[in-house]
């Protein structure tokens, strides 16, 4: 970044930033300053520090969009969207143009290898149990041509696009100096458990009794040693919210070593979780790609009594986020005990519940504060499991009880 400005109003500077970066910029009403700065070739973070000086700000990345909050008192007070000359905050297109997901009919005499050869496609993923396959083509045109060709092949039961899903991350994560530890009661064997479809979970010696052996759907990953993985944060948050009547958690890593995954791997994780007996299933992830394939699997699980809990998204506004926006899913956003949705969180009409969006977790003796709708989702899954174990009821009954009579810290929204 290069800059040479003299005595600019803060509003003018923020409009320039929003226009040039495509970020969504929010400012606390009444915040003002005169800005002067001159520099060359700084990173965006260094440039923000130089430009904003003593003005408080935070920048967060979620669902492919950067959001900048500028404020005097608190980031939650930055509610005024800075107007731009061109649309900002354009959401990422999550559809993978050269990929298709297909399902062969149960009585199909055509093998996936034969079909792939006929379509000049590569098989990137497969689930022979359900005859569901992930195919890759040279380009979007080839994928579209294959879609048209398969429409006339009787052995093909369903065709859908594949969508990318960003690696989830907390809206904010801060290392704290205060001590914090979890000491949940030991859970008797034979109880239900949460299916955590997420990144991998780091081994925690004092919590090993509550983490069942999981599955690496997308291949093993080397988890960081100095910072908590997203999955670890969700796991510890769940335990904290079922402390009096704790259950167990099984992790289904659908990211592996990659920065993103696709709806194919997420679906595989859900299938494996359901088959393993997990209920509820926690989905602290999402995107704007509406996959009919993934929706059908969730709808089928819902019809069998499976409770799905998903994050509304750390993006201000009301755009649908999937899988949270589907009616078979409990969509959770982050907010205050008074029922006010946090400024960074999605407030769309599909949201069912506001839950606490801050959690404190411990990894290798260090305590971290994590924040976001992912946290709110894990809080809700933990609370549902707490109710299951306390009253010896099913996941569906526990979820209904939570929604009908939210405990302190939760607020029910009616979509």
PDB file of C-alpha atoms in Angstrom, residues 238-389:
ATOM      1  CA  UNK A 238     -19.138 -28.085  23.807  1.00  0.00           C
ATOM      2  CA  UNK A 239     -17.667 -29.643  26.950  1.00  0.00           C
ATOM      3  CA  UNK A 240     -17.958 -26.358  28.806  1.00  0.00           C
ATOM      4  CA  UNK A 241     -21.685 -26.203  28.000  1.00  0.00           C
ATOM      5  CA  UNK A 242     -22.461 -29.752  29.128  1.00  0.00           C
ATOM      6  CA  UNK A 243     -20.345 -29.601  32.265  1.00  0.00           C
ATOM      7  CA  UNK A 244     -22.979 -30.866  34.714  1.00  0.00           C
ATOM      8  CA  UNK A 245     -24.115 -33.772  32.511  1.00  0.00           C
ATOM      9  CA  UNK A 246     -21.298 -34.227  30.000  1.00  0.00           C
ATOM     10  CA  UNK A 247     -21.359 -36.463  26.983  1.00  0.00           C
ATOM     11  CA  UNK A 248     -18.704 -37.315  24.439  1.00  0.00           C
ATOM     12  CA  UNK A 249     -17.654 -35.963  21.067  1.00  0.00           C
ATOM     13  CA  UNK A 250     -16.494 -37.722  17.905  1.00  0.00           C
ATOM     14  CA  UNK A 251     -14.540 -35.624  15.395  1.00  0.00           C
ATOM     15  CA  UNK A 252     -14.979 -36.049  11.638  1.00  0.00           C
ATOM     16  CA  UNK A 253     -12.178 -34.050   9.990  1.00  0.00           C
ATOM     17  CA  UNK A 254     -13.456 -32.964   6.560  1.00  0.00           C
ATOM     18  CA  UNK A 255     -10.586 -30.508   5.903  1.00  0.00           C
ATOM     19  CA  UNK A 256      -7.427 -32.535   6.420  1.00  0.00           C
ATOM     20  CA  UNK A 257      -4.351 -30.551   5.368  1.00  0.00           C
ATOM     21  CA  UNK A 258      -6.289 -28.267   2.982  1.00  0.00           C
ATOM     22  CA  UNK A 259      -7.370 -24.673   3.505  1.00  0.00           C
ATOM     23  CA  UNK A 260     -10.842 -25.501   2.206  1.00  0.00           C
ATOM     24  CA  UNK A 261     -13.046 -28.491   1.558  1.00  0.00           C
ATOM     25  CA  UNK A 262     -16.133 -29.156  -0.564  1.00  0.00           C
ATOM     26  CA  UNK A 263     -19.711 -30.179   0.024  1.00  0.00           C
ATOM     27  CA  UNK A 264     -18.733 -33.708  -1.045  1.00  0.00           C
ATOM     28  CA  UNK A 265     -16.393 -34.170   1.941  1.00  0.00           C
ATOM     29  CA  UNK A 266     -18.829 -32.421   4.297  1.00  0.00           C
ATOM     30  CA  UNK A 267     -21.538 -34.816   3.158  1.00  0.00           C
ATOM     31  CA  UNK A 268     -19.211 -37.779   3.718  1.00  0.00           C
ATOM     32  CA  UNK A 269     -18.474 -36.531   7.222  1.00  0.00           C
ATOM     33  CA  UNK A 270     -22.187 -36.226   7.966  1.00  0.00           C
ATOM     34  CA  UNK A 271     -22.911 -39.696   6.608  1.00  0.00           C
ATOM     35  CA  UNK A 272     -20.129 -41.209   8.696  1.00  0.00           C
ATOM     36  CA  UNK A 273     -21.321 -39.328  11.781  1.00  0.00           C
ATOM     37  CA  UNK A 274     -24.906 -40.491  11.360  1.00  0.00           C
ATOM     38  CA  UNK A 275     -23.826 -44.082  10.757  1.00  0.00           C
ATOM     39  CA  UNK A 276     -21.616 -43.986  13.837  1.00  0.00           C
ATOM     40  CA  UNK A 277     -24.598 -42.969  15.972  1.00  0.00           C
ATOM     41  CA  UNK A 278     -23.784 -39.287  16.539  1.00  0.00           C
ATOM     42  CA  UNK A 279     -26.694 -37.035  17.496  1.00  0.00           C
ATOM     43  CA  UNK A 280     -26.681 -34.033  17.483  1.00  0.00           C
ATOM     44  CA  UNK A 281     -24.303 -33.134  14.650  1.00  0.00           C
ATOM     45  CA  UNK A 282     -22.414 -29.857  14.920  1.00  0.00           C
ATOM     46  CA  UNK A 283     -21.666 -27.924  11.705  1.00  0.00           C
ATOM     47  CA  UNK A 284     -19.675 -24.813  12.666  1.00  0.00           C
ATOM     48  CA  UNK A 285     -19.025 -24.133   8.981  1.00  0.00           C
ATOM     49  CA  UNK A 286     -20.843 -22.951   5.891  1.00  0.00           C
ATOM     50  CA  UNK A 287     -20.905 -20.923   2.709  1.00  0.00           C
ATOM     51  CA  UNK A 288     -23.259 -19.410   0.171  1.00  0.00           C
ATOM     52  CA  UNK A 289     -23.265 -22.457  -2.108  1.00  0.00           C
ATOM     53  CA  UNK A 290     -26.672 -24.158  -1.986  1.00  0.00           C
ATOM     54  CA  UNK A 291     -25.978 -27.828  -2.686  1.00  0.00           C
ATOM     55  CA  UNK A 292     -29.057 -29.948  -3.371  1.00  0.00           C
ATOM     56  CA  UNK A 293     -26.888 -33.010  -2.767  1.00  0.00           C
ATOM     57  CA  UNK A 294     -25.894 -31.969   0.747  1.00  0.00           C
ATOM     58  CA  UNK A 295     -29.411 -30.748   1.496  1.00  0.00           C
ATOM     59  CA  UNK A 296     -30.889 -34.137   0.623  1.00  0.00           C
ATOM     60  CA  UNK A 297     -28.516 -35.940   2.977  1.00  0.00           C
ATOM     61  CA  UNK A 298     -29.367 -33.557   5.811  1.00  0.00           C
ATOM     62  CA  UNK A 299     -33.093 -33.851   5.098  1.00  0.00           C
ATOM     63  CA  UNK A 300     -32.810 -37.638   5.178  1.00  0.00           C
ATOM     64  CA  UNK A 301     -30.944 -37.539   8.478  1.00  0.00           C
ATOM     65  CA  UNK A 302     -33.533 -35.138   9.903  1.00  0.00           C
ATOM     66  CA  UNK A 303     -36.323 -37.529   8.959  1.00  0.00           C
ATOM     67  CA  UNK A 304     -34.553 -40.195  11.040  1.00  0.00           C
ATOM     68  CA  UNK A 305     -34.407 -38.010  14.140  1.00  0.00           C
ATOM     69  CA  UNK A 306     -30.946 -36.491  13.671  1.00  0.00           C
ATOM     70  CA  UNK A 307     -30.529 -32.939  14.993  1.00  0.00           C
ATOM     71  CA  UNK A 308     -28.271 -30.669  12.924  1.00  0.00           C
ATOM     72  CA  UNK A 309     -26.909 -27.422  14.378  1.00  0.00           C
ATOM     73  CA  UNK A 310     -25.101 -24.991  12.053  1.00  0.00           C
ATOM     74  CA  UNK A 311     -23.481 -21.551  12.121  1.00  0.00           C
ATOM     75  CA  UNK A 312     -25.299 -18.605  10.570  1.00  0.00           C
ATOM     76  CA  UNK A 313     -21.971 -17.016   9.577  1.00  0.00           C
ATOM     77  CA  UNK A 314     -19.677 -14.192  10.704  1.00  0.00           C
ATOM     78  CA  UNK A 315     -20.919 -11.830   8.028  1.00  0.00           C
ATOM     79  CA  UNK A 316     -23.178  -8.855   8.795  1.00  0.00           C
ATOM     80  CA  UNK A 317     -26.342  -8.879   6.728  1.00  0.00           C
ATOM     81  CA  UNK A 318     -29.054 -11.364   5.886  1.00  0.00           C
ATOM     82  CA  UNK A 319     -27.756 -13.476   3.024  1.00  0.00           C
ATOM     83  CA  UNK A 320     -28.463 -17.187   3.307  1.00  0.00           C
ATOM     84  CA  UNK A 321     -25.625 -19.348   4.593  1.00  0.00           C
ATOM     85  CA  UNK A 322     -25.767 -23.099   4.048  1.00  0.00           C
ATOM     86  CA  UNK A 323     -26.351 -25.535   5.637  1.00  0.00           C
ATOM     87  CA  UNK A 324     -27.764 -23.225   8.349  1.00  0.00           C
ATOM     88  CA  UNK A 325     -30.493 -21.779   6.101  1.00  0.00           C
ATOM     89  CA  UNK A 326     -32.155 -25.130   5.383  1.00  0.00           C
ATOM     90  CA  UNK A 327     -35.318 -25.745   7.444  1.00  0.00           C
ATOM     91  CA  UNK A 328     -34.041 -29.088   8.784  1.00  0.00           C
ATOM     92  CA  UNK A 329     -31.158 -27.295  10.556  1.00  0.00           C
ATOM     93  CA  UNK A 330     -31.072 -25.222  13.747  1.00  0.00           C
ATOM     94  CA  UNK A 331     -29.383 -22.006  12.575  1.00  0.00           C
ATOM     95  CA  UNK A 332     -27.439 -20.224  15.308  1.00  0.00           C
ATOM     96  CA  UNK A 333     -26.030 -16.706  15.394  1.00  0.00           C
ATOM     97  CA  UNK A 334     -24.037 -14.882  18.066  1.00  0.00           C
ATOM     98  CA  UNK A 335     -25.338 -12.243  20.418  1.00  0.00           C
ATOM     99  CA  UNK A 336     -25.873 -10.937  23.913  1.00  0.00           C
ATOM    100  CA  UNK A 337     -28.057 -12.372  26.677  1.00  0.00           C
ATOM    101  CA  UNK A 338     -30.424  -9.468  26.006  1.00  0.00           C
ATOM    102  CA  UNK A 339     -31.122 -10.862  22.527  1.00  0.00           C
ATOM    103  CA  UNK A 340     -29.049  -8.369  20.519  1.00  0.00           C
ATOM    104  CA  UNK A 341     -27.196  -9.927  17.575  1.00  0.00           C
ATOM    105  CA  UNK A 342     -23.472  -9.109  17.479  1.00  0.00           C
ATOM    106  CA  UNK A 343     -22.397  -6.623  14.809  1.00  0.00           C
ATOM    107  CA  UNK A 344     -20.266  -9.159  12.927  1.00  0.00           C
ATOM    108  CA  UNK A 345     -22.938 -11.885  12.878  1.00  0.00           C
ATOM    109  CA  UNK A 346     -25.541 -12.854  10.282  1.00  0.00           C
ATOM    110  CA  UNK A 347     -29.059 -11.719  11.210  1.00  0.00           C
ATOM    111  CA  UNK A 348     -30.940 -13.335   8.324  1.00  0.00           C
ATOM    112  CA  UNK A 349     -34.569 -14.462   8.615  1.00  0.00           C
ATOM    113  CA  UNK A 350     -33.421 -18.102   8.577  1.00  0.00           C
ATOM    114  CA  UNK A 351     -31.783 -17.773  12.010  1.00  0.00           C
ATOM    115  CA  UNK A 352     -33.491 -19.778  14.784  1.00  0.00           C
ATOM    116  CA  UNK A 353     -31.443 -18.950  17.844  1.00  0.00           C
ATOM    117  CA  UNK A 354     -29.074 -16.387  19.352  1.00  0.00           C
ATOM    118  CA  UNK A 355     -26.458 -18.007  21.588  1.00  0.00           C
ATOM    119  CA  UNK A 356     -23.314 -16.778  23.373  1.00  0.00           C
ATOM    120  CA  UNK A 357     -20.528 -16.224  20.853  1.00  0.00           C
ATOM    121  CA  UNK A 358     -17.498 -16.165  23.163  1.00  0.00           C
ATOM    122  CA  UNK A 359     -15.672 -19.115  24.689  1.00  0.00           C
ATOM    123  CA  UNK A 360     -12.424 -19.629  26.618  1.00  0.00           C
ATOM    124  CA  UNK A 361     -10.377 -22.705  25.794  1.00  0.00           C
ATOM    125  CA  UNK A 362      -7.005 -24.066  26.899  1.00  0.00           C
ATOM    126  CA  UNK A 363      -4.316 -25.619  24.691  1.00  0.00           C
ATOM    127  CA  UNK A 364      -0.883 -26.587  26.042  1.00  0.00           C
ATOM    128  CA  UNK A 365      -1.418 -24.574  29.204  1.00  0.00           C
ATOM    129  CA  UNK A 366      -2.356 -21.373  27.384  1.00  0.00           C
ATOM    130  CA  UNK A 367      -5.846 -19.901  27.453  1.00  0.00           C
ATOM    131  CA  UNK A 368      -7.501 -18.460  24.365  1.00  0.00           C
ATOM    132  CA  UNK A 369     -10.673 -16.485  23.879  1.00  0.00           C
ATOM    133  CA  UNK A 370     -12.512 -17.418  20.678  1.00  0.00           C
ATOM    134  CA  UNK A 371     -15.478 -15.606  19.215  1.00  0.00           C
ATOM    135  CA  UNK A 372     -17.959 -16.145  16.410  1.00  0.00           C
ATOM    136  CA  UNK A 373     -21.115 -17.913  15.287  1.00  0.00           C
ATOM    137  CA  UNK A 374     -19.069 -21.121  15.167  1.00  0.00           C
ATOM    138  CA  UNK A 375     -18.754 -20.798  18.933  1.00  0.00           C
ATOM    139  CA  UNK A 376     -22.503 -20.127  19.263  1.00  0.00           C
ATOM    140  CA  UNK A 377     -23.174 -23.323  17.324  1.00  0.00           C
ATOM    141  CA  UNK A 378     -20.914 -25.402  19.577  1.00  0.00           C
ATOM    142  CA  UNK A 379     -22.527 -23.807  22.639  1.00  0.00           C
ATOM    143  CA  UNK A 380     -25.945 -24.897  21.345  1.00  0.00           C
ATOM    144  CA  UNK A 381     -24.839 -28.462  20.565  1.00  0.00           C
ATOM    145  CA  UNK A 382     -23.332 -28.726  24.027  1.00  0.00           C
ATOM    146  CA  UNK A 383     -26.503 -27.424  25.652  1.00  0.00           C
ATOM    147  CA  UNK A 384     -28.673 -29.894  23.701  1.00  0.00           C
ATOM    148  CA  UNK A 385     -26.473 -32.768  24.870  1.00  0.00           C
ATOM    149  CA  UNK A 386     -26.609 -31.482  28.439  1.00  0.00           C
ATOM    150  CA  UNK A 387     -30.423 -31.611  28.286  1.00  0.00           C
ATOM    151  CA  UNK A 388     -30.342 -35.097  26.730  1.00  0.00           C
ATOM    152  CA  UNK A 389     -28.245 -36.464  29.557  1.00  0.00           C
TER     153      UNK A 389
END
